[in-house]
Coordinates of C-alpha atoms in Angstrom, one line a residue:
M125 CA 31.5 -116.4 -94.9
S126 CA 30.6 -112.8 -92.8
D127 CA 27.7 -113.4 -89.7
F128 CA 25.3 -111.3 -92.7
F129 CA 25.2 -114.1 -95.2
T130 CA 25.7 -116.7 -92.5
R131 CA 22.6 -115.9 -90.8
L132 CA 20.8 -116.1 -94.3
A133 CA 21.8 -119.0 -95.2
T134 CA 21.7 -121.3 -92.1
R135 CA 18.7 -119.9 -91.7
D136 CA 15.7 -122.4 -90.7
V137 CA 14.0 -122.6 -94.0
N138 CA 10.0 -123.2 -92.9
A139 CA 11.6 -119.7 -90.6
L140 CA 9.5 -117.1 -92.3
A141 CA 11.1 -114.5 -94.0
G142 CA 7.8 -112.2 -94.5
W143 CA 4.2 -111.7 -96.0
R144 CA 3.5 -111.0 -99.6
A145 CA -0.9 -110.0 -100.2
G146 CA -1.5 -111.6 -97.1
Q147 CA -0.3 -114.7 -97.5
P148 CA 3.0 -116.2 -96.0
V149 CA 6.2 -116.4 -97.8
S150 CA 8.5 -119.3 -95.9
H151 CA 12.8 -118.9 -95.6
G152 CA 13.7 -121.1 -98.2
A153 CA 11.0 -119.6 -100.5
W154 CA 12.1 -116.4 -100.5
L155 CA 15.9 -118.7 -100.6
A156 CA 15.0 -120.1 -104.4
R157 CA 14.5 -116.7 -105.3
V158 CA 18.4 -115.2 -104.1
R159 CA 19.2 -118.5 -105.8
A160 CA 17.7 -117.7 -110.0
W161 CA 18.9 -114.3 -109.2
A162 CA 22.5 -115.0 -108.0
A163 CA 21.5 -117.9 -111.5
L164 CA 20.8 -114.5 -113.3
G165 CA 24.0 -112.2 -112.3
G166 CA 26.3 -115.2 -113.1
R167 CA 24.8 -115.4 -116.2
M168 CA 25.8 -112.0 -117.7
A169 CA 28.2 -110.2 -119.4
G170 CA 29.9 -106.6 -116.2
T171 CA 30.0 -105.8 -113.4
Q172 CA 27.2 -103.3 -113.1
V173 CA 23.5 -104.2 -113.3
A174 CA 21.0 -101.5 -112.2
L175 CA 17.7 -102.4 -109.1
Y176 CA 14.0 -101.4 -109.1
V177 CA 11.6 -103.9 -107.3
E178 CA 8.4 -102.5 -105.6
D179 CA 8.2 -105.2 -103.9
S180 CA 10.7 -105.9 -100.5
L181 CA 11.3 -109.3 -100.7
E182 CA 11.8 -109.6 -103.9
F183 CA 14.2 -106.3 -103.8
G184 CA 15.8 -108.3 -100.9
A185 CA 16.4 -112.2 -102.8
A186 CA 17.7 -109.6 -106.5
L187 CA 20.1 -107.7 -104.1
V188 CA 21.8 -110.6 -101.9
G189 CA 21.7 -112.9 -105.4
A190 CA 23.8 -109.8 -107.1
W191 CA 26.5 -109.9 -104.4
L192 CA 27.0 -113.1 -104.7
S193 CA 27.1 -113.8 -108.3
G194 CA 29.1 -110.2 -107.9
K195 CA 27.6 -106.8 -108.7
T196 CA 27.9 -103.7 -107.8
V197 CA 24.5 -102.8 -107.9
W198 CA 22.7 -99.5 -108.4
M199 CA 19.4 -98.4 -107.0
P200 CA 17.9 -95.9 -108.5
A201 CA 15.0 -93.9 -106.2
D202 CA 11.8 -94.4 -109.1
T203 CA 12.7 -94.9 -113.2
L204 CA 12.0 -92.0 -114.7
P205 CA 13.3 -91.6 -118.4
A206 CA 16.0 -88.9 -117.3
N207 CA 17.6 -91.9 -114.7
C208 CA 16.8 -94.7 -116.9
A209 CA 19.2 -92.7 -119.1
T210 CA 21.7 -91.8 -116.9
L211 CA 22.4 -95.4 -115.8
A212 CA 22.9 -96.8 -119.0
L213 CA 26.1 -95.0 -119.4
Q214 CA 26.5 -96.8 -116.3
V215 CA 25.5 -100.5 -116.0
T216 CA 24.4 -103.1 -118.8
G217 CA 22.1 -104.5 -117.4
F218 CA 18.5 -103.5 -116.0
W219 CA 16.8 -105.9 -113.8
G220 CA 13.1 -105.8 -112.4
D221 CA 10.2 -103.1 -113.0
F222 CA 12.3 -101.1 -115.0
P223 CA 10.7 -99.4 -118.2
A224 CA 10.7 -102.3 -121.5
S225 CA 12.7 -99.0 -123.2
C226 CA 15.3 -100.4 -120.5
A227 CA 15.1 -103.8 -121.4
P228 CA 14.8 -105.3 -117.7
V229 CA 15.2 -108.8 -116.9
V230 CA 14.8 -111.1 -114.0
P231 CA 14.6 -115.0 -113.4
A232 CA 11.9 -117.4 -114.8
G233 CA 10.0 -119.2 -111.2
G234 CA 12.2 -122.3 -112.1
D235 CA 15.4 -120.7 -112.2
D236 CA 16.4 -122.2 -108.7
A237 CA 20.1 -122.9 -109.7
A238 CA 22.4 -124.2 -106.8
L239 CA 24.3 -121.8 -105.1
A240 CA 27.8 -121.9 -103.6
W241 CA 27.6 -118.8 -100.5
T242 CA 30.5 -117.6 -100.5
A243 CA 30.2 -113.7 -99.3
P244 CA 32.3 -111.2 -100.4
A245 CA 34.7 -109.3 -99.4
P246 CA 34.6 -106.3 -97.4
G247 CA 35.4 -103.7 -99.5
F248 CA 33.4 -105.3 -101.9
P249 CA 31.6 -102.9 -104.2
A250 CA 28.2 -102.5 -103.8
M251 CA 26.2 -100.4 -104.1
V252 CA 25.6 -96.8 -105.0
V253 CA 23.1 -95.1 -103.3
Y254 CA 22.0 -91.5 -104.8
T255 CA 21.0 -88.6 -102.5
S256 CA 17.9 -87.4 -102.5
G257 CA 18.4 -84.0 -104.2
S258 CA 17.0 -81.8 -102.1
T259 CA 19.5 -78.5 -102.8
G260 CA 19.5 -80.0 -106.7
E261 CA 20.6 -83.3 -108.2
P262 CA 20.7 -86.6 -106.7
A263 CA 24.7 -87.0 -106.2
P264 CA 25.4 -91.4 -106.6
I265 CA 27.0 -92.5 -103.2
H266 CA 29.8 -95.8 -103.6
K267 CA 28.9 -98.4 -100.3
Q268 CA 31.6 -101.3 -100.1
L269 CA 29.8 -103.8 -98.3
A270 CA 31.2 -103.4 -95.0
Q271 CA 29.1 -100.1 -95.1
L272 CA 25.5 -101.5 -95.3
T273 CA 26.3 -104.8 -93.2
G274 CA 28.7 -102.5 -90.4
E275 CA 25.6 -99.4 -90.3
V276 CA 22.9 -103.0 -89.9
E277 CA 24.9 -104.1 -86.8
A278 CA 25.0 -101.1 -85.1
L279 CA 21.2 -101.1 -85.4
D280 CA 20.6 -104.2 -83.9
A281 CA 22.8 -103.6 -80.8
Q282 CA 20.7 -100.4 -80.0
F283 CA 17.7 -101.0 -81.0
G284 CA 17.7 -105.1 -80.9
A285 CA 16.4 -106.8 -77.9
A286 CA 13.3 -104.3 -77.6
L287 CA 12.0 -105.5 -81.0
D288 CA 12.0 -109.0 -80.9
D289 CA 10.6 -110.8 -83.5
A290 CA 8.2 -108.3 -84.1
E291 CA 7.0 -107.2 -88.0
V292 CA 8.7 -105.0 -90.5
L293 CA 5.9 -102.2 -92.1
A294 CA 6.5 -99.2 -93.3
T295 CA 5.0 -96.2 -95.7
V296 CA 8.7 -95.5 -97.1
S297 CA 10.1 -97.3 -100.1
H298 CA 13.9 -99.1 -99.2
Q299 CA 15.0 -97.1 -103.0
H300 CA 16.0 -95.3 -100.0
I301 CA 19.2 -95.5 -98.1
Y302 CA 16.8 -95.4 -95.3
G303 CA 14.3 -97.7 -96.8
L304 CA 17.0 -100.0 -97.8
L305 CA 17.9 -100.3 -93.7
F306 CA 15.3 -100.4 -91.9
R307 CA 13.2 -102.1 -94.0
V308 CA 15.5 -105.3 -95.7
L309 CA 18.6 -105.4 -94.2
W310 CA 18.4 -104.8 -91.1
P311 CA 15.0 -107.1 -91.2
L312 CA 16.9 -110.2 -93.2
M313 CA 20.2 -110.3 -90.8
A314 CA 17.8 -110.3 -87.3
G315 CA 15.5 -112.8 -88.9
R316 CA 11.9 -110.4 -88.8
A317 CA 9.0 -111.0 -90.6
I318 CA 9.1 -108.2 -94.3
H319 CA 5.7 -106.6 -95.4
A320 CA 5.9 -107.1 -99.4
A321 CA 4.6 -104.4 -100.0
R322 CA 4.9 -101.0 -99.0
H323 CA 1.2 -99.8 -96.4
E324 CA 0.3 -96.1 -98.9
Y325 CA -2.1 -95.8 -97.1
P326 CA -3.1 -94.5 -93.4
E327 CA -6.7 -96.8 -93.5
T328 CA -4.5 -100.2 -94.6
L329 CA -1.2 -98.8 -92.3
A330 CA -3.2 -99.2 -89.1
Q331 CA -6.0 -102.7 -90.0
A332 CA -1.7 -104.3 -90.8
L333 CA -0.3 -101.9 -87.5
A334 CA -3.1 -104.5 -85.0
A335 CA -2.4 -108.2 -86.9
R336 CA 1.2 -108.9 -84.4
P337 CA 3.7 -107.3 -82.8
C338 CA 5.5 -105.1 -85.5
V339 CA 8.0 -101.8 -86.1
L340 CA 6.5 -98.8 -88.2
L341 CA 9.0 -97.6 -90.5
G342 CA 7.4 -94.2 -91.4
S343 CA 8.7 -90.9 -92.1
P344 CA 8.4 -87.2 -90.5
A345 CA 5.6 -86.4 -93.5
H346 CA 4.1 -89.4 -93.0
L347 CA 4.1 -89.3 -89.3
K348 CA 2.4 -86.1 -88.7
R349 CA -0.4 -86.9 -91.3
L350 CA -1.8 -89.8 -89.5
P351 CA -5.6 -89.4 -88.9
E352 CA -6.6 -88.7 -86.1
H353 CA -10.4 -90.5 -86.7
L354 CA -9.1 -94.1 -87.3
D355 CA -8.9 -96.9 -85.0
W356 CA -5.3 -97.0 -83.5
Q357 CA -6.0 -98.8 -80.7
G358 CA -4.3 -102.4 -82.3
A359 CA -1.8 -101.0 -83.5
R360 CA -0.8 -99.3 -79.9
T361 CA -1.3 -102.4 -78.0
Q362 CA 1.4 -104.7 -81.0
L363 CA 3.5 -101.5 -81.9
R364 CA 6.6 -102.6 -80.4
A365 CA 8.9 -99.0 -82.0
V366 CA 8.2 -97.1 -84.4
F367 CA 11.0 -95.2 -86.5
S368 CA 11.1 -91.5 -88.2
S369 CA 14.4 -90.7 -90.9
G370 CA 15.0 -88.4 -93.7
G371 CA 14.6 -85.7 -92.2
M372 CA 13.7 -83.2 -89.1
L373 CA 10.3 -84.8 -87.4
D374 CA 9.0 -81.6 -85.3
A375 CA 7.7 -81.5 -82.1
D376 CA 4.1 -81.3 -82.7
A377 CA 4.1 -84.3 -85.2
S378 CA 6.7 -86.4 -82.4
L379 CA 3.1 -85.5 -79.9
H380 CA 0.2 -86.5 -82.8
A381 CA 2.5 -89.2 -83.3
R382 CA 3.2 -91.4 -80.1
T383 CA -1.1 -89.3 -79.1
L384 CA -2.3 -92.6 -81.5
L385 CA 0.4 -94.4 -81.8
G386 CA 1.3 -94.7 -78.0
Q387 CA 4.9 -94.1 -78.4
A388 CA 7.1 -91.4 -79.5
P389 CA 8.8 -92.3 -83.0
I390 CA 12.8 -93.3 -82.5
E391 CA 14.3 -90.5 -85.0
V392 CA 17.1 -92.0 -86.5
Y393 CA 19.6 -89.4 -88.2
G394 CA 21.8 -89.5 -91.1
S395 CA 22.2 -89.5 -94.4
S396 CA 23.1 -91.4 -97.8
E397 CA 27.2 -89.7 -97.7
T398 CA 28.0 -90.9 -94.3
G399 CA 24.5 -93.4 -93.2
G400 CA 23.1 -93.5 -90.1
I401 CA 25.0 -91.4 -87.4
A402 CA 22.4 -90.8 -83.9
W403 CA 18.9 -91.5 -82.8
R404 CA 17.0 -89.7 -80.2
Q405 CA 13.1 -89.6 -78.9
R406 CA 11.8 -87.0 -78.0
G407 CA 10.7 -87.9 -73.4
Q408 CA 13.3 -89.1 -72.4
L409 CA 15.0 -85.9 -71.8
P410 CA 15.0 -81.9 -71.6
D411 CA 16.6 -81.4 -73.8
E412 CA 16.8 -82.0 -78.0
G413 CA 19.8 -83.9 -77.7
W414 CA 20.8 -87.2 -80.2
S415 CA 23.2 -89.6 -79.2
P416 CA 25.8 -91.0 -82.0
L417 CA 24.7 -94.7 -82.5
P418 CA 26.7 -97.7 -81.7
F419 CA 30.2 -97.1 -83.1
V420 CA 30.3 -94.1 -84.7
H421 CA 33.0 -90.8 -83.1
W422 CA 31.4 -87.4 -84.4
R423 CA 32.9 -83.9 -83.2
A424 CA 32.5 -79.9 -83.8
G425 CA 36.0 -79.4 -86.1
E426 CA 36.5 -75.6 -86.0
D427 CA 33.7 -73.9 -88.1
G428 CA 31.1 -75.4 -85.8
L429 CA 30.3 -77.6 -88.7
L430 CA 29.9 -81.6 -87.7
E431 CA 31.8 -84.0 -88.7
V432 CA 31.9 -88.5 -88.4
D433 CA 34.4 -91.1 -88.3
S434 CA 32.5 -94.8 -89.1
V435 CA 32.4 -98.1 -90.3
Q436 CA 29.4 -97.2 -92.0
A437 CA 30.7 -93.8 -93.3
G438 CA 33.7 -95.6 -94.8
P439 CA 37.8 -95.6 -94.7
G440 CA 39.2 -91.9 -95.5
G441 CA 38.8 -91.2 -91.7
W442 CA 36.1 -87.9 -90.6
H443 CA 34.3 -87.2 -92.8
P444 CA 32.7 -83.8 -92.8
L445 CA 28.9 -82.3 -92.8
S446 CA 26.9 -80.0 -93.5
D447 CA 24.9 -79.4 -90.1
R448 CA 26.9 -77.1 -87.3
V449 CA 26.0 -79.1 -83.9
A450 CA 27.0 -77.9 -80.1
A451 CA 28.4 -80.7 -77.0
L452 CA 26.0 -81.5 -74.8
D453 CA 26.7 -84.4 -71.9
G454 CA 27.6 -87.9 -71.7
A455 CA 28.7 -87.6 -75.6
R456 CA 25.2 -86.0 -77.7
F457 CA 25.2 -83.0 -79.2
L458 CA 22.5 -80.3 -80.9
L459 CA 21.8 -79.8 -84.6
R460 CA 21.9 -76.1 -84.3
G461 CA 20.9 -76.0 -88.5
R462 CA 22.7 -76.4 -92.2
A463 CA 25.4 -73.9 -92.4
D464 CA 24.3 -74.3 -96.1
R465 CA 20.8 -72.5 -95.2
I466 CA 22.4 -69.0 -94.7
V467 CA 22.7 -67.2 -98.1
K468 CA 23.0 -63.8 -98.6
I469 CA 20.7 -61.1 -99.7
E470 CA 22.3 -58.0 -101.1
E471 CA 25.1 -58.8 -98.4
K472 CA 23.4 -59.5 -95.4
R473 CA 23.9 -63.3 -94.0
V474 CA 20.6 -64.3 -94.1
S475 CA 19.9 -68.0 -91.9
L476 CA 16.6 -69.5 -93.4
D477 CA 16.0 -71.9 -90.7
A478 CA 15.3 -69.1 -88.9
V479 CA 13.4 -66.8 -91.2
E480 CA 11.0 -70.5 -91.3
A481 CA 11.5 -71.0 -87.3
A482 CA 10.1 -66.7 -87.3
L483 CA 6.8 -68.0 -89.6
L484 CA 5.8 -70.4 -87.2
A485 CA 5.9 -68.2 -84.0
G486 CA 3.6 -66.0 -85.9
G487 CA 0.6 -68.6 -84.9
L488 CA -0.2 -68.4 -88.7
V489 CA 1.6 -71.1 -90.2
R490 CA 2.1 -75.1 -88.6
E491 CA 5.1 -75.9 -92.1
A492 CA 7.3 -73.0 -93.5
R493 CA 10.2 -74.1 -96.3
V494 CA 11.5 -70.7 -97.7
L495 CA 14.3 -71.9 -100.5
A496 CA 17.0 -69.2 -102.3
L497 CA 15.6 -67.8 -106.3
I498 CA 18.9 -66.4 -108.4
A499 CA 16.6 -63.8 -110.9
Q500 CA 18.5 -61.5 -113.4
H501 CA 17.6 -58.2 -113.1
Q502 CA 18.2 -55.5 -115.6
E503 CA 20.5 -56.7 -118.2
S504 CA 23.8 -58.6 -116.4
H505 CA 23.0 -58.7 -112.9
Q506 CA 21.7 -61.5 -110.9
R507 CA 19.9 -60.5 -108.1
Q508 CA 18.7 -63.1 -105.0
S509 CA 15.3 -63.0 -103.1
L510 CA 13.5 -65.9 -101.2
A511 CA 10.7 -67.1 -101.5
A512 CA 8.4 -69.0 -99.1
F513 CA 6.1 -72.1 -99.2
V514 CA 2.5 -72.3 -96.3
V515 CA 0.6 -74.8 -95.0
L516 CA -1.9 -72.8 -92.8
T517 CA -2.7 -73.0 -90.2
A518 CA -6.9 -73.6 -89.4
E519 CA -6.7 -69.8 -88.4
G520 CA -4.5 -68.1 -91.0
A521 CA -6.2 -70.7 -93.9
A522 CA -9.9 -67.6 -92.7
L523 CA -7.5 -65.3 -93.0
L524 CA -6.9 -66.1 -96.3
E525 CA -9.7 -66.9 -97.2
E526 CA -11.5 -63.8 -96.4
G527 CA -8.5 -60.5 -96.7
G528 CA -6.6 -62.9 -100.1
K529 CA -3.4 -63.9 -101.4
N530 CA -2.4 -60.4 -101.5
A531 CA -3.9 -59.2 -97.8
M532 CA -1.5 -62.3 -96.6
N533 CA 1.3 -61.3 -97.9
T534 CA 1.4 -57.9 -96.3
R535 CA 1.0 -59.8 -92.7
L536 CA 3.0 -62.4 -93.1
R537 CA 5.5 -60.2 -94.4
T538 CA 4.9 -57.6 -90.9
L539 CA 5.7 -60.8 -89.3
L540 CA 8.8 -61.7 -89.5
T541 CA 9.9 -58.0 -90.1
A542 CA 10.6 -57.7 -86.4
S543 CA 13.2 -60.4 -86.6
V544 CA 14.3 -60.1 -90.7
E545 CA 15.8 -57.7 -92.8
T546 CA 14.2 -55.8 -94.4
V547 CA 16.3 -57.0 -97.5
A548 CA 15.9 -60.4 -96.7
L549 CA 11.6 -61.0 -96.3
P550 CA 9.7 -63.4 -98.9
R551 CA 9.4 -62.2 -102.3
R552 CA 7.2 -64.3 -103.4
W553 CA 4.3 -66.7 -102.0
R554 CA 2.8 -69.9 -101.8
Y555 CA 0.2 -71.2 -99.7
L556 CA -0.3 -75.5 -100.0
E557 CA -2.7 -77.5 -98.1
R558 CA 0.3 -79.7 -97.8
L559 CA 4.0 -79.9 -98.7
P560 CA 5.1 -82.0 -101.2
V561 CA 6.6 -84.8 -100.5
N562 CA 8.9 -88.4 -103.2
A563 CA 8.5 -91.6 -102.1
Q564 CA 10.5 -91.6 -99.4
G565 CA 8.6 -89.0 -97.6
K566 CA 10.6 -85.7 -98.4
T567 CA 10.0 -82.6 -99.6
T568 CA 12.8 -82.0 -101.9
Q569 CA 13.7 -78.1 -103.9
A570 CA 12.4 -79.8 -107.0
L571 CA 9.3 -80.0 -106.0
L572 CA 8.4 -77.3 -104.2
L573 CA 10.5 -74.8 -107.4
A574 CA 7.7 -76.9 -109.3
L575 CA 4.8 -75.2 -108.0
L576 CA 6.0 -71.5 -107.9
E577 CA 3.5 -69.2 -110.1
P578 CA 5.4 -68.0 -113.9
A579 CA 6.6 -63.9 -114.9
P580 CA 3.3 -62.4 -114.4
D581 CA 3.1 -61.5 -118.0
S582 CA 2.3 -65.3 -118.6
R583 CA -0.7 -66.5 -118.3
P584 CA 0.0 -70.6 -116.5
R585 CA -0.3 -73.2 -118.9
R586 CA -0.2 -76.1 -116.0
P587 CA -2.0 -77.0 -112.6
A588 CA 0.1 -76.3 -109.4
L589 CA 1.9 -80.9 -109.5
R590 CA 2.6 -83.5 -106.7
V591 CA 3.8 -86.2 -107.0
I592 CA 1.4 -88.7 -103.8
E593 CA 2.4 -92.4 -105.3
Q594 CA 5.0 -93.3 -108.5
D595 CA 5.2 -97.3 -109.9
P596 CA 7.1 -98.4 -113.3
A597 CA 3.2 -97.9 -114.8
R598 CA 1.6 -95.7 -112.8
V599 CA 1.3 -93.4 -111.2
L600 CA -1.2 -91.1 -109.1
L601 CA -0.4 -87.0 -109.6
E602 CA -2.4 -84.3 -107.5
L603 CA -3.0 -81.0 -109.0
T604 CA -4.5 -77.9 -108.5
V605 CA -6.0 -75.7 -111.3
P606 CA -4.9 -72.2 -111.1
P607 CA -7.6 -69.5 -111.2
D608 CA -5.9 -67.1 -114.3
L609 CA -5.0 -70.5 -116.6
L610 CA -4.7 -69.8 -119.9
Y611 CA -7.6 -72.0 -121.0
F612 CA -10.6 -71.5 -118.5
D613 CA -10.9 -68.6 -121.7
G614 CA -14.3 -68.8 -122.2
H615 CA -15.1 -72.3 -120.7
F616 CA -17.8 -69.8 -119.0
S617 CA -18.4 -66.4 -118.5
V618 CA -20.4 -67.1 -115.4
A619 CA -17.6 -69.3 -113.8
P620 CA -14.6 -71.1 -115.6
V621 CA -15.4 -74.8 -116.3
L622 CA -11.7 -76.7 -117.3
P623 CA -11.8 -77.9 -120.7
G624 CA -12.4 -82.2 -121.2
V625 CA -9.6 -81.8 -124.4
V626 CA -7.6 -80.1 -121.6
Q627 CA -8.1 -82.5 -119.6
V628 CA -6.8 -85.3 -122.1
D629 CA -4.5 -83.2 -122.9
W630 CA -2.9 -83.2 -120.1
A631 CA -3.3 -87.0 -119.2
I632 CA -1.3 -87.8 -121.7
G633 CA 1.6 -84.6 -121.6
Y634 CA 1.5 -86.6 -117.4
G635 CA 1.7 -89.9 -118.8
R636 CA 5.6 -89.6 -121.6
A637 CA 6.2 -87.5 -118.3
Y638 CA 5.8 -89.5 -115.6
L639 CA 5.3 -93.8 -117.4
G640 CA 8.0 -92.8 -120.7
L641 CA 5.1 -92.9 -122.7
T642 CA 6.0 -92.7 -126.7
G643 CA 3.8 -92.9 -129.3
V644 CA 1.0 -90.7 -131.3
F645 CA -2.5 -90.8 -130.0
A646 CA -4.3 -93.5 -131.6
G647 CA -7.8 -92.4 -130.2
I648 CA -9.4 -92.9 -127.5
N649 CA -12.2 -94.7 -125.1
A650 CA -14.7 -95.2 -122.6
L651 CA -14.4 -91.6 -122.4
K652 CA -16.4 -90.6 -119.6
F653 CA -16.9 -86.1 -118.9
Q654 CA -19.1 -87.0 -114.3
Q655 CA -18.0 -83.3 -112.7
M656 CA -16.6 -79.6 -113.9
I657 CA -13.0 -79.2 -112.2
R658 CA -13.2 -75.6 -110.3
P659 CA -10.2 -74.1 -109.5
L660 CA -8.2 -73.8 -106.7
H661 CA -9.8 -77.7 -105.2
P662 CA -7.4 -79.7 -105.1
V663 CA -7.3 -83.2 -107.8
Q664 CA -5.8 -86.6 -108.0
L665 CA -4.7 -87.9 -111.0
E666 CA -3.9 -91.9 -111.8
L667 CA -2.4 -93.0 -114.7
V668 CA -1.7 -96.1 -115.5
H669 CA -0.1 -97.6 -118.7
D670 CA -1.0 -101.2 -119.6
T671 CA 1.9 -102.1 -121.3
H672 CA 0.3 -105.3 -123.6
K673 CA -3.3 -102.8 -124.8
N674 CA -0.1 -99.7 -125.1
S675 CA -2.5 -97.6 -123.7
L676 CA -3.2 -95.3 -121.1
N677 CA -6.2 -95.5 -118.9
F678 CA -6.6 -92.0 -116.4
R679 CA -9.2 -90.6 -114.2
Y680 CA -9.6 -88.0 -112.3
F681 CA -11.3 -87.6 -108.7
S682 CA -11.2 -85.5 -104.9
D683 CA -13.6 -85.8 -102.6
A684 CA -16.5 -84.8 -104.6
G685 CA -16.1 -88.5 -106.5
A686 CA -15.3 -88.5 -109.7
H687 CA -14.7 -86.0 -112.6
A688 CA -12.9 -88.3 -116.0
S689 CA -11.5 -90.9 -117.0
G690 CA -11.0 -92.8 -120.2
R691 CA -8.4 -95.0 -122.7
I692 CA -5.9 -92.9 -125.0
L693 CA -5.0 -95.4 -127.2
L694 CA -1.0 -95.1 -129.1
G695 CA 0.0 -95.7 -131.9
T696 CA 3.9 -95.6 -133.3

């Protein structure tokens, strides 16, 4: 039996497995759920199952139970209808919190059969994870059991000695490779208590971090937005380590987190394809270098791109990546940007990283993402241009308020002319309060493209949209209504007001898109309109699907309070 399974099978049943809703869960109770999931797997035909469970303790039990019953687990990042349809072509069963249309199964509470702990072979096809899809559709990545257990052993060898019995708290989902490893597999192997729920709000996070010795798993998007007005003193006392992955953490964000939490985050660099590669903690060394994780070998290929060879990257020798590297002393390396972020604009090679760096250097921009767009030009010619998505500093926001968008566009384009070819200046600009992120804390290309204004000859009919939280039966969205929305016509001449019927229509439309709702509109109850929704003032829309009543509860709210709410009835 491999060391991972041996530890699980032989651990004291009275040991603490984790916490759920403030109550301790024993290792014995957790093992009972492993046996229940394994029994379920033993009764099912086929070897491929899809798994989506929000609760990290239950997810871990289902995962181990699946492996012990010989199942390969497909792990999607969400349960949107399109992903479920794709999974249905690959798996013979859906486990956990999938929509009812997938006929998901969960073992009953008393389904606790005897289990022989026979560990799968190292080459067992344990899991299929998905890339983040930051530049396109998420792609499936097949993982052998040895890749996952090898990566956990590398993490424990590098960081485990300093963590002792620290509990594991997270702001990231375990339905992605980073959260899976750090929030589920590594704690299970090391015997650290797992918090079943993800901390979505900084207020509850600050309280939880102050309770007992702990580790925080965050992402750059979460760490750089930790609010300064909360009391983090308890966290500074109890935290043993802060980890960040899923994207690059800039120096200002690292300093911000260190100031509030008492220590700089440990940044872990890797990919879904290769697993963990290297780590760094700013402030230890004067440069920005990365140190390889244990058992990881790296080199720069002939084209200057990183190549790695490790257990977690899998068999096959050296695996190439799209990141450019330069060697440092002591086997460390510097990252020099991604090769796939070099684009051609009218035969000129343009680095998107360089354009973003130039924007940040001007003092008016706090965050920037630049994408290359391909648009049809004339009858058959396609032309590539750039779009910039910008979060302004306080100074930049004041200038935008004073002069408007066109003036700010001109100001930033002028700023870029010192270092960017004229043909490569962004043609489209989008000014945001914050960059959109998904459940893994990543800003993806799809999320950014969804924020672009429509073509000048079409009036927008939808708001700018950002997904804040998403569960199978609930989604929380942020909506920013553009000032030229079609539905403002006639509502009213004094000031634009969003009509109530549009708010209801949006709730139904987004309920279908994000919660997979079916059925026709059959009525509406408890409809209230408390405050007007005005253009350019972000509001949040919470949608909750009541499966028993086949209804959709919605509410619009913002810092100003409640705007509208109601319960939409759905019929067949």
